[in-house]
XYZ file of C-alpha atoms in Angstrom:
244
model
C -68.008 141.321 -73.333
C -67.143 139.289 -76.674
C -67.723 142.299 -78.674
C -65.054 144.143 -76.674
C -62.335 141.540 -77.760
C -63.370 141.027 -81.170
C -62.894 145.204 -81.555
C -59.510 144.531 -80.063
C -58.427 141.837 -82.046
C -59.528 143.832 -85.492
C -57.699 146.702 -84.361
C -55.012 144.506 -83.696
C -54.939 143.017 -86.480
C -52.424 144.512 -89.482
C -52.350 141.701 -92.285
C -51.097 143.513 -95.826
C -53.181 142.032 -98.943
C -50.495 142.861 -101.190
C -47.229 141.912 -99.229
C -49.026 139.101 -97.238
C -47.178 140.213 -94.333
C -48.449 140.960 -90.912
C -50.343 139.675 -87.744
C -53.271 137.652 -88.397
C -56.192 136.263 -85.560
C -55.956 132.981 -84.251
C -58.221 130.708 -81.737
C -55.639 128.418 -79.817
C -56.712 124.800 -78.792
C -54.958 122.962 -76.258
C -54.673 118.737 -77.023
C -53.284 116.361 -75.057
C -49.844 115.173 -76.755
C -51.590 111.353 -76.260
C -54.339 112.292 -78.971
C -53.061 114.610 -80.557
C -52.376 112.377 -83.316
C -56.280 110.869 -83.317
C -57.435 114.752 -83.402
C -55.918 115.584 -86.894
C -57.274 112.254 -88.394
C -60.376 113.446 -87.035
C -60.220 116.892 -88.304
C -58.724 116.134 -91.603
C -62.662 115.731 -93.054
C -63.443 118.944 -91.681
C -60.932 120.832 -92.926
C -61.108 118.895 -96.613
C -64.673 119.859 -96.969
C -63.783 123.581 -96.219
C -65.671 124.155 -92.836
C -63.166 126.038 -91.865
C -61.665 130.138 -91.772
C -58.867 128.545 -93.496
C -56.516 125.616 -93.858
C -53.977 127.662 -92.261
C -52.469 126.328 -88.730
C -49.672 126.503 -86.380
C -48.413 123.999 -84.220
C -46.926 124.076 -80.831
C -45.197 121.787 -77.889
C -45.227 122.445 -74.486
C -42.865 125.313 -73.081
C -43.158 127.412 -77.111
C -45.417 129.926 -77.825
C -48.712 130.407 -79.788
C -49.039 134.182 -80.016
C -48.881 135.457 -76.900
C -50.206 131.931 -74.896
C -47.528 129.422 -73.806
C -48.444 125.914 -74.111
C -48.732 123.417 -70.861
C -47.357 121.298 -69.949
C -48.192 117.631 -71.865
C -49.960 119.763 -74.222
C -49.790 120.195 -77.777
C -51.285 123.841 -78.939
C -53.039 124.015 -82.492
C -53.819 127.654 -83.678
C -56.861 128.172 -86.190
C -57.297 131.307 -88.112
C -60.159 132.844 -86.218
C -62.840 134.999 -88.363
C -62.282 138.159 -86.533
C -59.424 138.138 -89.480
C -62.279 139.227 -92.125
C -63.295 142.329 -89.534
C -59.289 143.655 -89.296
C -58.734 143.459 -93.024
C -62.035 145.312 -93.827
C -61.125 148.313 -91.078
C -58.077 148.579 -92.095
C -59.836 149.634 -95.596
C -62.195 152.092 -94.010
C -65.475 149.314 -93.676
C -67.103 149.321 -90.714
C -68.153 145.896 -90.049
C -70.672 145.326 -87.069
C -70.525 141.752 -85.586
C -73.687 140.383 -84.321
C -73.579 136.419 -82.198
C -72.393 133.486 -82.853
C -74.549 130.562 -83.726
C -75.760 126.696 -84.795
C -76.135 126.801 -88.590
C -77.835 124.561 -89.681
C -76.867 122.365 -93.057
C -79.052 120.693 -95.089
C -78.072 119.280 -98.800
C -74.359 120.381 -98.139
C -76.146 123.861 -98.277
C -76.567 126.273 -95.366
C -80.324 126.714 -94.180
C -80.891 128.140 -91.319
C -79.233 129.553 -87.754
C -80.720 127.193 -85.143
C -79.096 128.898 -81.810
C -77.155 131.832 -81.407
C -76.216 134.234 -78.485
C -75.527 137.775 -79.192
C -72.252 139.167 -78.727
C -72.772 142.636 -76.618
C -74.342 139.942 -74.409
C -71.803 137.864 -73.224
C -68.484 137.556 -71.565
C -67.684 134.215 -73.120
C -66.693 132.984 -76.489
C -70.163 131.998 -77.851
C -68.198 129.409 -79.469
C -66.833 127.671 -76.979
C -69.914 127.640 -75.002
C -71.569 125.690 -77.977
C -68.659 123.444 -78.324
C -68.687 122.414 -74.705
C -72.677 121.708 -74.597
C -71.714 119.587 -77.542
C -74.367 121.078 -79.557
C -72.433 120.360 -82.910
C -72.526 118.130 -85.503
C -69.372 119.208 -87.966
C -68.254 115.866 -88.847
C -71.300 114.565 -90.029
C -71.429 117.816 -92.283
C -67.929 117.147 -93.431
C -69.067 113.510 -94.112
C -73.125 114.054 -95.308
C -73.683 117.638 -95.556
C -76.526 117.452 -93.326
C -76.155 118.485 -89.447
C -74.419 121.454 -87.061
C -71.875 124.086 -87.540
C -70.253 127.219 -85.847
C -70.958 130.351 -87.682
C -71.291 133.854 -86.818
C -73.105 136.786 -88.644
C -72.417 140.441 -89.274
C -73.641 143.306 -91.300
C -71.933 145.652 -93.317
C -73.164 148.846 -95.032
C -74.337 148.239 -98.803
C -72.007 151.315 -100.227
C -69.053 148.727 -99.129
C -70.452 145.612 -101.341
C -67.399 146.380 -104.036
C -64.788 146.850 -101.866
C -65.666 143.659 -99.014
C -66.277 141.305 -102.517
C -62.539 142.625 -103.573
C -61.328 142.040 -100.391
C -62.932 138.478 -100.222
C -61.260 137.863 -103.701
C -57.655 138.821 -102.367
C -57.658 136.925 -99.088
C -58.923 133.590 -100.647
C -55.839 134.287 -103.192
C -53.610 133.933 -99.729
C -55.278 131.315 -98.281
C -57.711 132.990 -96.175
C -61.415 132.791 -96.768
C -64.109 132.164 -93.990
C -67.467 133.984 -95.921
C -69.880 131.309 -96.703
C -72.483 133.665 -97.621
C -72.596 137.566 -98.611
C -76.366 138.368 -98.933
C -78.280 140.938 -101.317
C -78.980 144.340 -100.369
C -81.752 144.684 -97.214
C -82.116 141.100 -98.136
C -82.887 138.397 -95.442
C -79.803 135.436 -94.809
C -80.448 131.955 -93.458
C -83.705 133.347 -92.259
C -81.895 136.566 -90.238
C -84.100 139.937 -91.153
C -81.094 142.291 -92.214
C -81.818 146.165 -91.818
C -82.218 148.941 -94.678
C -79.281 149.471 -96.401
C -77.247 146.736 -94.679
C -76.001 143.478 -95.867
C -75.901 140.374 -93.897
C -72.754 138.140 -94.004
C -72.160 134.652 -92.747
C -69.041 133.848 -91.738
C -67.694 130.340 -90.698
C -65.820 129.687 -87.229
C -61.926 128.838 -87.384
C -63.353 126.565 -84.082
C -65.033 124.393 -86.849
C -62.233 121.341 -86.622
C -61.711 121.238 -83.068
C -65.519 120.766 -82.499
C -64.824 117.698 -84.723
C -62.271 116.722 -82.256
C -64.475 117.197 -79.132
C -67.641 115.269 -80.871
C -65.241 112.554 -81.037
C -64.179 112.521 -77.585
C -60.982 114.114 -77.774
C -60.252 116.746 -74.750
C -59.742 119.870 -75.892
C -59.282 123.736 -73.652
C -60.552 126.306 -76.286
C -59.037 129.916 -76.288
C -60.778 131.436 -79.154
C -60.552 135.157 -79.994
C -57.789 135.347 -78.294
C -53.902 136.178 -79.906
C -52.481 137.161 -83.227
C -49.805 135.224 -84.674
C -47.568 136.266 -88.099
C -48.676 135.268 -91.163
C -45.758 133.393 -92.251
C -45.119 130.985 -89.176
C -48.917 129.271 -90.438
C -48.309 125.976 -92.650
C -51.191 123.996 -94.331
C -52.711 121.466 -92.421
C -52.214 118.721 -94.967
C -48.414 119.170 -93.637
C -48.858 117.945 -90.494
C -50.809 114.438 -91.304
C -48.317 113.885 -94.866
């Protein structure tokens, strides 16, 4: 199940704060090299308005290496910094963080409102995210653009002893580029309409899949691994460097 690789890949997962060193999450897309070039244009907005884990990528041709996947042929393979990243930094500080689904959040105002699908990750073999991107249930660019439509998101829960340490550890990884939390709720306190238990505090996190949806609601072919490698820290570049 999804849950299964998203313990994996937090385990995995050995990012330092303070060196900014280390093996970070990534979701690897697969673009044809024809439109490749019409993807970034298209994902530009999407990454500009922050819709995104981070602004972090990797790029690779066919025959090199994303992680551990090696690209196709006539391929070009984009790497995203996957939210699982928030969940490996937190346990390697001693939080448990419990994922819950993956879901349609709804934007309305440029504000999050409300999760409008979502499928529950002990319950599925697939990447909820890709499932969602391939029944083209999105609307991210017109987010980017209006602030009103679709996004990926995904919720967890954490304990409410850990609200210090997890709004540290936000603090720190936006410092290095790395974000992803959209919204840290109050103690017990309901989020986007999700009933969070005693004690526990919901979080909303944003999908690193985010841009390529972009590219697929525009057309653009795209093979979606998400949740799926770890790549180095320091091989990422912005993504403003690849459309300068």
């Amino acid at each position: 199940f999804a849950i299964s690789r998203i313990e994996l890949l937090a385990f995995r997962t050995d990012f330092d704060l303070d060196k900014r060193t280390g093996s970070i999450p990534i979701n690897v897309s697969f673009f044809p090299k024809a439109s490749f070039g019409k993807a970034l244009q298209v994902m530009k907005p999407t990454f500009a308005a922050g819709l995104c884990v981070s602004e972090l990528v990797a790029v690779a041709q066919e025959g090199e290496i994303l992680g551990e996947l090696v690209i196709p042929p006539d391929k070009v393979g984009l790497a995203t910094v996957c939210s699982v990243l928030i969940n490996g930094t937190l346990l390697k500080l001693g939080v448990p963080m419990d994922s819950k689904f993956s879901g349609i959040l709804q934007f309305r105002n440029s504000k999050p409102l409300r999760f409008v699908e979502l499928i529950h990750y002990s319950g599925c073999s697939l990447d909820p995210s890709d499932v969602f991107i391939r029944a083209k249930m999105t609307s991210v660019s017109r987010v980017a653009r209006e602030g009103e439509g679709l996004i990926l998101a995904t919720y967890r829960e954490i304990p409410a002893p850990c609200q210090p340490i997890v709004e540290k550890t936000i603090l720190k990884l936006k410092e290095a580029g790395l974000g992803g939390v959209l919204i840290m709720g109050g103690i017990s306190e309901p989020v986007c309409e999700i009933p969070v238990e005693l004690n526990r505090i919901g979080i909303i996190l944003l999908n690193g899949l985010n841009p390529v949806a972009a590219a697929m609601e525009a057309g653009i072919e795209v093979e979606n691994y998400g949740m799926s490698t770890l790549i180095e820290y320091k091989k990422m570049i912005n993504f403003q460097e690849l459309i300068s």
